RNA sequence: GCGGGUGUAGCUCAGUGGUAGAGCGCCACGUUGCCAACGUGGCUGUCGUGGGUUCGAGCCCCAUCACCCGCUCCA
């Protein structure tokens, strides 16, 4: 599939426009047009319906409890300190200025081997090495120093590696750092790359009122964990869901809408007992992959991939990326991350806020109490004493911080995947056509109502049907040009059904219903059209 | 952030310094009898943006923006 053709279609038919296009656009931001907003809304509605309102049954057949929230984009900046984003999202970077090299490194991954002892006169020169840790750098240091010994004569036994970030206040008097790649003295000083968008709450800009646009929706859920618990009578396990915009200052937005700086997430934080967390992690990983398949993503294009330990996020003890083979890449790209976050977030917020976010297991505690007090049921005084004792000694064991499984899906990324997956070219009666094979649930327009010709009462009949159907769905009325052309127009925007009102309709109130993918037509009573559409839109499970 | 490429009508593209074009699409009227029909008429452009050279710039020069490819980055 040719990405350019899809991009052209999306623009031509009003799925996706470049943001602020008349001003030359803006890198990393996109707008959804009339059809795009329908498609994306359908995707979000399908997700909310299938995951929140009517989630699948749990691993042992029980109902799953799910509720939603809709949190502010801007939160107290301390949220991002607790979550680790304030520190981890501002990686200092260094670049090499030499023509033909121009490598860019994370500053904390570059270490300097001080060559001063190996250099005549002790001139301050150090060479950079790339390593993941200071220990790793140290093992490389001697080799590097030996290599340089040839050039700089004397002895290299005392080579030391130190983090590049310490170069500014180094006592060694190092005047330059050689690029690990081209070994020229042209590394820039470390510069901050802050990946969070900043703003100010209040009209006066100052350091005190600096705020951040959220880089993920998850933290709104965590900070409201206690509120939800206290207002709903939910018991573990349960999930809290949120759909909303997030913002990341991506260094280099690329690949159409795939890596945008403003994007929408569909996230669940599923809270469970620590000893059941692996089970729920595997459950959600499988549920989420199945969901994509149900909505028409071919399984050959879907790749669940367990992340290796080295690429895990700072909070995660296990993550599966559900990836999709986009046409713009040879490698599958992430649609969703299903992460086992352990108790990282709730603990972090407990620590920084000083608020108790532990869950108290009432059921377990009551069962335990009942069992322990059973022998004293006829001795009220003894019973009270025992209860006090147990309260003091045993009760705290029933309070714990839940573990969390987080299926975090990209609404825009899935929208893009749906567009890629749907795009097809085939031939009908020897003529080429372009057809978007959307799942009916996701199709922006569910049906087109077409009078075969504009006379003999056909438009009136067609209008009546149109008015009936549009009460429930986005349907489209088209009386322009030959019917074949109208069919093709609907194919191109992925409308699953075309309903044609013809001469026979006037006789017996039947219409033809044309199926998009096969182009086959059936004749059905006009009164059953709504049922036909409804049937196609029912989630299959 | 670096290097390379691209930018002309809604789309695909032609236009090598001298009056901005074609096909498709779109709109109107007529026609219409199930898969991009036909006839007639019509709309469509700050030639990505800003500056410069020139009597004159879509075309040459500089800058800038956006998109594509590669590098880099992506908790």
Short mmCIF file of C-alpha atoms in Angstrom, two decimals, chain A:
data_model
loop_
_atom_site.label_atom_id
_atom_site.label_comp_id
_atom_site.label_asym_id
_atom_site.label_seq_id
_atom_site.Cartn_x
_atom_site.Cartn_y
_atom_site.Cartn_z
CA UNK A 1 0.00 0.00 0.00
CA UNK A 2 1.24 3.39 -0.95
CA UNK A 3 1.14 5.79 1.98
CA UNK A 4 0.99 8.81 -0.34
CA UNK A 5 -2.24 7.57 -1.87
CA UNK A 6 -3.83 7.18 1.54
CA UNK A 7 -2.67 10.63 2.64
CA UNK A 8 -4.12 12.12 -0.56
CA UNK A 9 -7.44 10.34 -0.06
CA UNK A 10 -7.65 11.43 3.56
CA UNK A 11 -7.19 15.02 2.53
CA UNK A 12 -9.40 14.90 -0.56
CA UNK A 13 -12.33 13.33 1.22
CA UNK A 14 -12.00 15.15 4.51
CA UNK A 15 -10.54 12.63 6.91
CA UNK A 16 -7.35 14.40 7.95
CA UNK A 17 -5.96 17.88 7.30
CA UNK A 18 -2.70 19.40 8.30
CA UNK A 19 -3.21 21.73 11.24
CA UNK A 20 -3.27 25.46 10.40
CA UNK A 21 -2.58 24.63 6.79
CA UNK A 22 -3.29 28.10 5.40
CA UNK A 23 -0.41 29.41 7.51
CA UNK A 24 2.00 26.78 6.25
CA UNK A 25 1.04 24.13 8.77
CA UNK A 26 2.75 23.25 12.03
CA UNK A 27 4.98 20.27 12.53
CA UNK A 28 3.46 17.49 14.58
CA UNK A 29 -0.17 18.62 14.67
CA UNK A 30 -3.12 17.39 12.62
CA UNK A 31 -6.84 18.12 12.28
CA UNK A 32 -9.62 15.65 11.62
CA UNK A 33 -12.15 16.68 8.99
CA UNK A 34 -15.86 15.78 8.71
CA UNK A 35 -15.24 12.11 7.97
CA UNK A 36 -12.19 11.81 10.19
CA UNK A 37 -14.02 13.01 13.27
CA UNK A 38 -16.77 10.45 12.64
CA UNK A 39 -14.21 7.68 12.26
CA UNK A 40 -12.23 8.64 15.35
CA UNK A 41 -15.40 9.17 17.42
CA UNK A 42 -16.58 5.72 16.36
CA UNK A 43 -13.26 4.27 17.47
CA UNK A 44 -13.43 5.95 20.87
CA UNK A 45 -17.08 4.98 21.28
CA UNK A 46 -16.32 1.35 20.38
CA UNK A 47 -13.49 1.30 22.91
CA UNK A 48 -15.62 2.82 25.66
CA UNK A 49 -18.47 0.47 24.89
CA UNK A 50 -16.36 -2.69 24.68
CA UNK A 51 -13.97 -1.93 27.56
CA UNK A 52 -15.87 0.26 30.02
CA UNK A 53 -19.62 -0.13 29.55
CA UNK A 54 -19.60 -3.78 28.57
CA UNK A 55 -16.16 -5.26 29.16
CA UNK A 56 -15.50 -8.95 28.43
CA UNK A 57 -15.83 -11.45 31.24
CA UNK A 58 -12.78 -11.95 33.43
CA UNK A 59 -10.44 -14.96 33.46
CA UNK A 60 -12.76 -17.06 35.59
CA UNK A 61 -16.00 -15.87 34.03
CA UNK A 62 -16.80 -13.11 36.51
CA UNK A 63 -18.03 -9.66 35.55
CA UNK A 64 -15.35 -7.00 35.41
CA UNK A 65 -16.02 -3.70 37.13
CA UNK A 66 -15.04 -0.66 35.09
CA UNK A 67 -15.72 3.05 35.57
CA UNK A 68 -14.55 6.15 33.75
CA UNK A 69 -13.13 9.55 34.59
CA UNK A 70 -12.36 12.66 32.58
CA UNK A 71 -9.56 14.64 34.19
CA UNK A 72 -8.06 18.06 33.57
CA UNK A 73 -5.17 18.26 31.15
CA UNK A 74 -3.27 20.44 33.55
CA UNK A 75 -2.51 19.18 37.02
CA UNK A 76 -0.47 20.22 40.00
CA UNK A 77 3.15 20.08 38.77
CA UNK A 78 4.02 17.82 41.69
CA UNK A 79 2.11 15.08 39.87
CA UNK A 80 4.92 15.00 37.31
CA UNK A 81 7.57 14.95 39.97
CA UNK A 82 5.97 11.90 41.56
CA UNK A 83 5.38 10.16 38.25
CA UNK A 84 9.00 10.59 37.23
CA UNK A 85 8.22 12.65 34.14
CA UNK A 86 9.74 15.86 35.47
CA UNK A 87 13.13 14.16 35.78
CA UNK A 88 12.97 11.44 33.15
CA UNK A 89 11.35 13.58 30.50
CA UNK A 90 14.11 16.14 30.43
CA UNK A 91 17.05 14.16 29.11
CA UNK A 92 20.09 16.33 28.46
CA UNK A 93 21.54 15.67 25.02
CA UNK A 94 24.90 16.33 23.42
CA UNK A 95 25.57 16.66 19.73
CA UNK A 96 28.72 16.49 17.63
CA UNK A 97 29.28 19.56 15.49
CA UNK A 98 31.63 17.96 12.93
CA UNK A 99 30.40 17.89 9.34
CA UNK A 100 29.63 14.35 8.33
CA UNK A 101 29.32 13.11 11.91
CA UNK A 102 26.62 15.14 13.65
CA UNK A 103 25.77 12.34 16.02
CA UNK A 104 23.31 13.04 18.82
CA UNK A 105 23.71 11.32 22.17
CA UNK A 106 21.88 11.19 25.43
CA UNK A 107 24.30 12.91 27.79
CA UNK A 108 23.91 10.23 30.46
CA UNK A 109 24.99 7.58 27.96
CA UNK A 110 28.31 9.26 27.19
CA UNK A 111 31.32 8.93 29.48
CA UNK A 112 34.69 10.59 29.20
CA UNK A 113 38.00 8.85 29.48
CA UNK A 114 40.48 11.36 30.82
CA UNK A 115 43.65 11.18 28.75
CA UNK A 116 45.55 13.82 30.69
CA UNK A 117 47.93 11.34 32.32
CA UNK A 118 48.69 9.91 28.88
CA UNK A 119 49.25 13.23 27.22
CA UNK A 120 52.52 15.13 27.15
CA UNK A 121 52.35 18.05 29.53
CA UNK A 122 49.07 16.76 30.90
CA UNK A 123 46.97 18.76 28.42
CA UNK A 124 43.33 18.37 29.26
CA UNK A 125 41.82 16.10 26.62
CA UNK A 126 39.26 13.41 27.11
CA UNK A 127 37.67 11.02 24.70
CA UNK A 128 34.01 10.08 24.85
CA UNK A 129 32.72 6.54 24.96
CA UNK A 130 29.14 5.38 24.72
CA UNK A 131 28.04 3.15 27.57
CA UNK A 132 24.97 2.41 29.59
CA UNK A 133 26.64 2.72 32.97
CA UNK A 134 29.76 4.14 34.56
CA UNK A 135 30.99 0.61 35.28
CA UNK A 136 30.64 -0.36 31.65
CA UNK A 137 32.47 2.81 30.64
CA UNK A 138 35.25 2.02 33.07
CA UNK A 139 35.90 -1.34 31.47
CA UNK A 140 36.20 0.40 28.10
CA UNK A 141 38.38 3.19 29.43
CA UNK A 142 41.71 1.40 29.38
CA UNK A 143 41.28 0.17 25.81
CA UNK A 144 40.45 3.65 24.68
CA UNK A 145 43.42 5.12 26.50
CA UNK A 146 45.77 2.51 25.07
CA UNK A 147 44.59 3.27 21.58
CA UNK A 148 45.44 6.92 22.14
CA UNK A 149 48.78 6.13 23.68
CA UNK A 150 50.33 5.72 20.24
CA UNK A 151 49.49 9.30 19.42
CA UNK A 152 50.21 10.79 22.76
CA UNK A 153 53.23 8.83 23.90
CA UNK A 154 53.31 8.21 27.58
CA UNK A 155 51.61 5.80 29.85
CA UNK A 156 47.89 5.10 30.05
CA UNK A 157 47.47 2.93 33.07
CA UNK A 158 45.47 5.46 35.04
CA UNK A 159 42.61 6.00 32.61
CA UNK A 160 39.34 6.89 34.32
CA UNK A 161 35.84 7.18 32.92
CA UNK A 162 33.53 9.83 34.24
CA UNK A 163 30.06 10.94 33.24
CA UNK A 164 30.07 13.58 30.55
CA UNK A 165 27.60 15.57 32.59
CA UNK A 166 30.33 16.30 35.12
CA UNK A 167 32.66 17.88 32.57
CA UNK A 168 31.69 21.43 33.47
CA UNK A 169 32.91 21.18 37.05
CA UNK A 170 35.68 18.67 36.50
CA UNK A 171 38.81 19.32 38.48
CA UNK A 172 40.89 17.58 35.84
CA UNK A 173 40.95 20.72 33.76
CA UNK A 174 39.55 18.97 30.75
CA UNK A 175 39.24 21.44 27.92
CA UNK A 176 37.54 19.30 25.36
CA UNK A 177 35.73 16.06 24.79
CA UNK A 178 36.26 13.93 21.71
CA UNK A 179 33.17 12.59 19.97
CA UNK A 180 32.86 8.80 20.46
CA UNK A 181 32.11 8.44 16.77
CA UNK A 182 34.43 10.76 14.81
CA UNK A 183 36.84 11.55 17.68
CA UNK A 184 36.98 15.21 16.89
CA UNK A 185 36.86 17.77 19.64
CA UNK A 186 33.43 19.07 18.74
CA UNK A 187 30.86 17.92 21.27
CA UNK A 188 28.37 20.53 22.37
CA UNK A 189 27.72 21.02 26.07
CA UNK A 190 24.73 18.99 27.32
CA UNK A 191 21.48 20.71 26.46
CA UNK A 192 18.10 20.02 28.05
CA UNK A 193 15.48 18.39 25.85
CA UNK A 194 12.29 18.85 27.79
CA UNK A 195 9.63 16.64 26.29
CA UNK A 196 6.76 18.12 28.30
CA UNK A 197 4.90 21.17 27.04
CA UNK A 198 5.06 24.04 29.48
CA UNK A 199 2.58 26.76 30.21
CA UNK A 200 1.65 29.08 33.04
CA UNK A 201 -1.49 29.00 35.16
CA UNK A 202 -2.27 32.66 35.66
CA UNK A 203 -1.63 35.70 33.54
CA UNK A 204 1.80 36.46 34.94
CA UNK A 205 4.52 34.12 33.78
CA UNK A 206 6.76 33.07 36.57
CA UNK A 207 8.61 30.01 37.75
CA UNK A 208 6.06 29.55 40.56
CA UNK A 209 3.04 29.16 38.32
CA UNK A 210 4.66 27.01 35.68
CA UNK A 211 2.47 24.07 34.68
CA UNK A 212 2.69 21.23 32.18
CA UNK A 213 0.28 19.80 29.65
CA UNK A 214 -0.06 16.18 30.65
CA UNK A 215 2.17 13.75 28.75
CA UNK A 216 -0.18 10.88 29.59
CA UNK A 217 -3.74 10.50 30.88
CA UNK A 218 -2.77 7.82 33.39
CA UNK A 219 -1.73 10.15 36.20
CA UNK A 220 -5.20 11.71 36.37
CA UNK A 221 -6.49 8.26 37.19
CA UNK A 222 -3.87 7.56 39.84
CA UNK A 223 -4.37 10.84 41.68
CA UNK A 224 -8.12 10.20 41.71
CA UNK A 225 -7.80 6.60 42.85
CA UNK A 226 -9.01 7.35 46.39
CA UNK A 227 -11.82 9.63 45.17
CA UNK A 228 -13.17 6.92 42.90
CA UNK A 229 -12.84 4.29 45.59
CA UNK A 230 -14.66 6.45 48.16
CA UNK A 231 -17.49 7.43 45.84
CA UNK A 232 -18.37 4.15 44.16
CA UNK A 233 -18.29 1.11 46.51
CA UNK A 234 -15.92 -0.57 44.02
CA UNK A 235 -13.93 -3.54 45.25
CA UNK A 236 -10.74 -4.97 43.82
CA UNK A 237 -10.23 -5.89 41.10
CA UNK A 238 -11.60 -2.98 39.08
CA UNK A 239 -10.57 -0.64 36.32
CA UNK A 240 -10.70 3.13 35.79
CA UNK A 241 -10.71 4.34 32.20
CA UNK A 242 -10.05 7.64 30.54
CA UNK A 243 -10.00 8.94 26.99
CA UNK A 244 -8.26 12.21 26.37
CA UNK A 245 -5.58 14.36 24.83
CA UNK A 246 -1.95 14.19 25.85
CA UNK A 247 1.05 16.21 24.72
CA UNK A 248 4.67 15.33 24.15
CA UNK A 249 7.30 17.53 22.61
CA UNK A 250 8.55 14.83 20.28
CA UNK A 251 12.02 15.66 18.99
CA UNK A 252 11.03 14.72 15.50
CA UNK A 253 7.37 14.13 14.60
CA UNK A 254 7.18 11.77 11.64
CA UNK A 255 5.07 9.37 9.67
CA UNK A 256 1.85 11.33 9.13
CA UNK A 257 -0.21 11.33 12.34
CA UNK A 258 1.73 8.44 13.91
CA UNK A 259 4.04 10.53 16.06
CA UNK A 260 2.13 13.72 16.81
CA UNK A 261 2.89 16.19 19.54
CA UNK A 262 -0.78 16.39 20.48
CA UNK A 263 -2.51 13.05 20.55
CA UNK A 264 -5.34 11.18 22.19
CA UNK A 265 -5.05 8.20 24.48
CA UNK A 266 -7.53 5.55 25.55
CA UNK A 267 -6.23 4.27 28.85
CA UNK A 268 -7.30 1.80 31.49
CA UNK A 269 -5.66 1.47 34.87
CA UNK A 270 -6.76 -1.88 36.17
CA UNK A 271 -6.21 -2.23 39.93
CA UNK A 272 -5.78 -5.68 41.38
CA UNK A 273 -4.26 -7.71 44.21
CA UNK A 274 -0.48 -8.05 43.84
CA UNK A 275 -0.63 -11.83 43.69
CA UNK A 276 -3.13 -11.72 40.81
CA UNK A 277 -1.37 -9.07 38.79
CA UNK A 278 0.34 -11.41 36.35
CA UNK A 279 -2.98 -13.07 35.58
CA UNK A 280 -4.60 -9.70 34.85
CA UNK A 281 -1.62 -8.56 32.83
CA UNK A 282 -1.95 -11.57 30.56
CA UNK A 283 -5.73 -11.19 30.47
CA UNK A 284 -5.63 -7.59 29.27
CA UNK A 285 -2.85 -8.26 26.80
CA UNK A 286 -5.02 -10.91 25.14
CA UNK A 287 -8.26 -8.93 25.38
CA UNK A 288 -6.69 -5.90 23.78
CA UNK A 289 -5.14 -7.82 20.91
CA UNK A 290 -8.46 -9.52 20.25
CA UNK A 291 -10.24 -6.17 20.21
CA UNK A 292 -8.15 -4.96 17.28
CA UNK A 293 -8.88 -8.16 15.40
CA UNK A 294 -12.60 -7.83 16.01
CA UNK A 295 -12.50 -4.39 14.46
CA UNK A 296 -10.96 -5.70 11.29
CA UNK A 297 -7.20 -5.55 11.77
CA UNK A 298 -5.73 -8.65 10.14
CA UNK A 299 -3.81 -10.66 12.68
CA UNK A 300 -0.86 -10.95 10.29
CA UNK A 301 -0.44 -7.19 10.66
CA UNK A 302 -0.73 -7.26 14.46
CA UNK A 303 2.29 -8.15 16.55
CA UNK A 304 2.22 -8.42 20.31
CA UNK A 305 5.80 -8.03 21.48
CA UNK A 306 7.02 -8.52 25.01
CA UNK A 307 9.53 -5.77 25.78
CA UNK A 308 13.01 -6.72 26.86
CA UNK A 309 14.16 -5.57 30.31
CA UNK A 310 16.43 -2.88 28.84
CA UNK A 311 13.58 -1.03 27.11
CA UNK A 312 11.09 -1.12 29.97
CA UNK A 313 9.83 2.20 31.23
CA UNK A 314 11.11 3.33 34.59
CA UNK A 315 7.94 2.17 36.35
CA UNK A 316 7.27 -1.09 34.55
CA UNK A 317 7.95 -4.67 35.56
CA UNK A 318 6.63 -6.01 32.26
CA UNK A 319 5.17 -4.58 29.07
CA UNK A 320 3.72 -5.96 25.88
CA UNK A 321 3.56 -3.65 22.91
CA UNK A 322 0.75 -4.43 20.53
CA UNK A 323 2.28 -3.40 17.25
CA UNK A 324 0.95 -2.88 13.75
CA UNK A 325 2.76 -3.23 10.42
CA UNK A 326 2.26 0.28 9.09
CA UNK A 327 3.07 0.72 5.41
CA UNK A 328 5.59 3.46 6.19
CA UNK A 329 7.94 1.17 8.09
CA UNK A 330 9.58 -2.22 7.78
CA UNK A 331 9.29 -2.62 11.53
CA UNK A 332 5.95 -2.99 13.31
CA UNK A 333 5.05 0.15 15.27
CA UNK A 334 3.34 0.47 18.64
CA UNK A 335 -0.45 0.90 18.77
CA UNK A 336 -0.81 0.12 22.42
CA UNK A 337 1.34 -0.73 25.39
CA UNK A 338 -0.06 -3.13 27.96
CA UNK A 339 2.14 -2.43 30.95
CA UNK A 340 2.38 -4.07 34.31
CA UNK A 341 3.17 -1.01 36.42
CA UNK A 342 3.23 -2.78 39.77
CA UNK A 343 2.52 -0.34 42.59
CA UNK A 344 4.96 2.26 41.28
CA UNK A 345 2.52 5.10 40.69
CA UNK A 346 0.31 4.83 43.75
CA UNK A 347 3.39 4.48 45.93
CA UNK A 348 5.05 7.47 44.33
CA UNK A 349 1.97 9.62 44.89
CA UNK A 350 1.62 8.35 48.45
CA UNK A 351 5.18 9.34 49.17
CA UNK A 352 5.05 12.82 47.68
CA UNK A 353 1.51 13.78 48.70
CA UNK A 354 1.68 12.18 52.13
CA UNK A 355 -1.84 10.80 51.54
CA UNK A 356 -2.70 7.19 52.23
CA UNK A 357 -3.72 5.57 48.95
CA UNK A 358 -3.77 2.01 50.25
CA UNK A 359 -6.74 -0.24 49.66
CA UNK A 360 -8.33 -1.84 52.67
CA UNK A 361 -9.59 -5.35 52.08
CA UNK A 362 -12.86 -5.29 54.05
CA UNK A 363 -14.05 -8.64 52.81
CA UNK A 364 -10.85 -10.40 53.75
CA UNK A 365 -10.66 -8.65 57.09
CA UNK A 366 -14.28 -9.45 58.00
CA UNK A 367 -13.85 -13.10 57.09
CA UNK A 368 -10.68 -13.28 59.16
CA UNK A 369 -12.33 -11.55 62.14
CA UNK A 370 -15.36 -13.77 62.00
CA UNK A 371 -13.21 -16.89 62.00
CA UNK A 372 -10.99 -15.69 64.85
CA UNK A 373 -13.90 -14.52 67.02
CA UNK A 374 -16.04 -17.57 66.43
CA UNK A 375 -14.84 -19.36 69.63
CA UNK A 376 -15.88 -16.35 71.76
CA UNK A 377 -19.31 -15.78 70.33
CA UNK A 378 -21.00 -16.39 73.70
CA UNK A 379 -18.51 -14.38 75.75
CA UNK A 380 -19.08 -10.76 74.89
CA UNK A 381 -16.30 -9.39 77.06
CA UNK A 382 -13.63 -11.80 75.82
CA UNK A 383 -14.78 -11.21 72.29
CA UNK A 384 -14.25 -7.45 72.61
CA UNK A 385 -10.77 -7.98 74.03
CA UNK A 386 -9.79 -10.31 71.20
CA UNK A 387 -11.17 -7.90 68.67
CA UNK A 388 -9.10 -5.04 70.04
CA UNK A 389 -6.01 -7.15 69.96
CA UNK A 390 -6.58 -8.33 66.40
CA UNK A 391 -7.39 -4.78 65.33
CA UNK A 392 -4.00 -3.68 66.51
CA UNK A 393 -1.92 -6.63 65.37
CA UNK A 394 -3.60 -8.04 62.29
CA UNK A 395 -5.64 -5.24 60.71
CA UNK A 396 -2.72 -3.48 58.97
CA UNK A 397 -2.02 -6.69 57.05
CA UNK A 398 -5.29 -6.18 55.20
CA UNK A 399 -4.31 -2.78 53.85
CA UNK A 400 -2.13 -2.80 50.77
CA UNK A 401 -1.30 -0.82 47.68
CA UNK A 402 -2.90 -2.45 44.66
CA UNK A 403 -0.91 -3.40 41.61
CA UNK A 404 -1.82 -1.94 38.27
CA UNK A 405 -2.11 -3.25 34.75
CA UNK A 406 -2.29 -0.49 32.18
CA UNK A 407 -3.59 -1.06 28.66
CA UNK A 408 -2.77 2.28 27.05
CA UNK A 409 -3.94 2.67 23.46
CA UNK A 410 -3.32 5.49 21.01
CA UNK A 411 -6.61 6.69 19.55
CA UNK A 412 -4.90 8.50 16.69
CA UNK A 413 -2.53 5.64 16.04
CA UNK A 414 -5.38 3.17 15.86
CA UNK A 415 -7.31 5.55 13.62
CA UNK A 416 -4.30 5.62 11.31
CA UNK A 417 -4.01 1.83 11.43
CA UNK A 418 -7.70 1.51 10.57
CA UNK A 419 -7.22 3.83 7.60
CA UNK A 420 -4.17 1.88 6.40
CA UNK A 421 -5.89 -1.45 6.89
CA UNK A 422 -9.06 -0.33 5.12
CA UNK A 423 -7.42 1.08 2.01
CA UNK A 424 -7.81 -1.20 -0.98
CA UNK A 425 -7.89 -1.03 -4.75
CA UNK A 426 -9.74 -3.62 -6.78
CA UNK A 427 -11.68 -3.93 -10.01
CA UNK A 428 -15.44 -3.99 -10.47
CA UNK A 429 -16.66 -4.91 -13.95
CA UNK A 430 -13.25 -4.16 -15.41
CA UNK A 431 -13.05 -0.71 -13.79
CA UNK A 432 -10.53 0.10 -11.05
CA UNK A 433 -11.97 1.37 -7.81
CA UNK A 434 -10.64 2.55 -4.48
CA UNK A 435 -12.50 1.21 -1.49
CA UNK A 436 -12.08 1.75 2.22
CA UNK A 437 -13.01 -1.53 3.87
CA UNK A 438 -13.87 -0.17 7.31
CA UNK A 439 -15.59 -2.37 9.82
CA UNK A 440 -19.25 -1.19 9.81
CA UNK A 441 -18.94 -0.09 13.44
CA UNK A 442 -16.11 2.27 12.52
CA UNK A 443 -17.30 3.47 9.11
CA UNK A 444 -17.92 7.24 9.22
CA UNK A 445 -21.07 6.89 7.12
CA UNK A 446 -23.20 3.81 7.76
CA UNK A 447 -25.39 3.97 4.66
CA UNK A 448 -26.07 6.08 1.60
CA UNK A 449 -29.64 6.60 0.41
CA UNK A 450 -29.82 6.87 -3.35
CA UNK A 451 -32.88 7.50 -5.53
CA UNK A 452 -32.11 5.72 -8.79
CA UNK A 453 -33.44 8.68 -10.78
CA UNK A 454 -34.83 12.00 -9.66
CA UNK A 455 -38.42 11.56 -10.76
CA UNK A 456 -41.63 9.58 -10.39
CA UNK A 457 -41.69 9.94 -6.61
CA UNK A 458 -38.34 8.22 -5.98
CA UNK A 459 -36.78 11.26 -4.26
CA UNK A 460 -39.76 11.46 -1.90
CA UNK A 461 -39.45 7.81 -0.90
CA UNK A 462 -35.70 8.17 -0.53
CA UNK A 463 -36.02 11.24 1.65
CA UNK A 464 -38.47 9.49 3.95
CA UNK A 465 -36.01 6.64 4.46
CA UNK A 466 -33.13 9.07 4.95
CA UNK A 467 -35.03 10.92 7.67
CA UNK A 468 -35.80 7.69 9.44
CA UNK A 469 -32.24 6.38 9.41
CA UNK A 470 -30.48 9.60 10.34
CA UNK A 471 -32.16 9.57 13.72
CA UNK A 472 -29.83 6.72 14.67
CA UNK A 473 -26.83 6.93 12.39
CA UNK A 474 -24.73 9.12 10.20
CA UNK A 475 -26.25 8.41 6.79
CA UNK A 476 -25.81 10.28 3.53
CA UNK A 477 -28.32 11.28 0.86
CA UNK A 478 -26.99 11.52 -2.68
CA UNK A 479 -28.96 12.15 -5.85
CA UNK A 480 -26.12 13.53 -7.94
CA UNK A 481 -25.16 11.88 -11.24
CA UNK A 482 -25.35 8.29 -12.35
CA UNK A 483 -25.88 5.70 -9.64
CA UNK A 484 -22.62 3.91 -10.49
CA UNK A 485 -20.66 7.05 -9.74
CA UNK A 486 -22.49 7.44 -6.46
CA UNK A 487 -21.61 3.88 -5.49
CA UNK A 488 -17.94 4.57 -6.15
CA UNK A 489 -18.01 7.76 -4.13
CA UNK A 490 -19.37 5.81 -1.17
CA UNK A 491 -16.81 3.03 -1.68
CA UNK A 492 -14.05 5.57 -1.42
CA UNK A 493 -15.20 6.75 2.02
CA UNK A 494 -15.99 3.21 3.18
CA UNK A 495 -19.78 3.36 3.48
CA UNK A 496 -20.79 -0.27 4.06
CA UNK A 497 -24.29 -0.06 2.54
CA UNK A 498 -25.94 1.75 -0.35
CA UNK A 499 -29.72 1.70 -0.30
CA UNK A 500 -31.24 2.39 -3.73
CA UNK A 501 -34.83 3.43 -4.27
CA UNK A 502 -35.99 2.37 -7.75
CA UNK A 503 -39.15 1.87 -9.79
CA UNK A 504 -40.08 -1.27 -7.93
CA UNK A 505 -39.96 0.57 -4.61
CA UNK A 506 -42.94 2.58 -5.80
CA UNK A 507 -44.86 -0.65 -6.39
CA UNK A 508 -44.05 -2.75 -3.33
CA UNK A 509 -41.87 -0.69 -0.93
CA UNK A 510 -38.79 -2.82 -1.42
CA UNK A 511 -35.30 -1.38 -1.96
CA UNK A 512 -31.95 -2.76 -3.03
CA UNK A 513 -29.17 -2.90 -0.47
CA UNK A 514 -25.69 -3.01 -1.93
CA UNK A 515 -22.82 -4.39 0.08
CA UNK A 516 -19.60 -2.39 -0.24
CA UNK A 517 -16.98 -5.14 -0.37
CA UNK A 518 -18.72 -7.60 -2.68
CA UNK A 519 -20.81 -4.96 -4.53
CA UNK A 520 -23.63 -7.50 -4.43
CA UNK A 521 -27.21 -6.35 -4.12
CA UNK A 522 -30.21 -7.83 -2.37
CA UNK A 523 -33.80 -6.67 -2.52
CA UNK A 524 -35.35 -6.19 0.90
CA UNK A 525 -38.46 -4.48 2.31
CA UNK A 526 -37.80 -0.83 3.05
CA UNK A 527 -39.09 -1.37 6.59
CA UNK A 528 -36.24 -3.77 7.39
CA UNK A 529 -33.37 -1.51 6.34
CA UNK A 530 -32.82 -0.20 9.85
CA UNK A 531 -32.63 -3.75 11.21
CA UNK A 532 -30.09 -4.75 8.57
CA UNK A 533 -27.84 -1.85 9.56
CA UNK A 534 -28.35 -2.45 13.26
CA UNK A 535 -27.32 -6.09 12.83
CA UNK A 536 -24.06 -5.11 11.14
CA UNK A 537 -23.23 -2.65 13.91
CA UNK A 538 -23.67 -5.03 16.80
CA UNK A 539 -20.33 -5.86 18.42
CA UNK A 540 -19.33 -9.47 17.79
CA UNK A 541 -17.75 -11.35 20.59
#
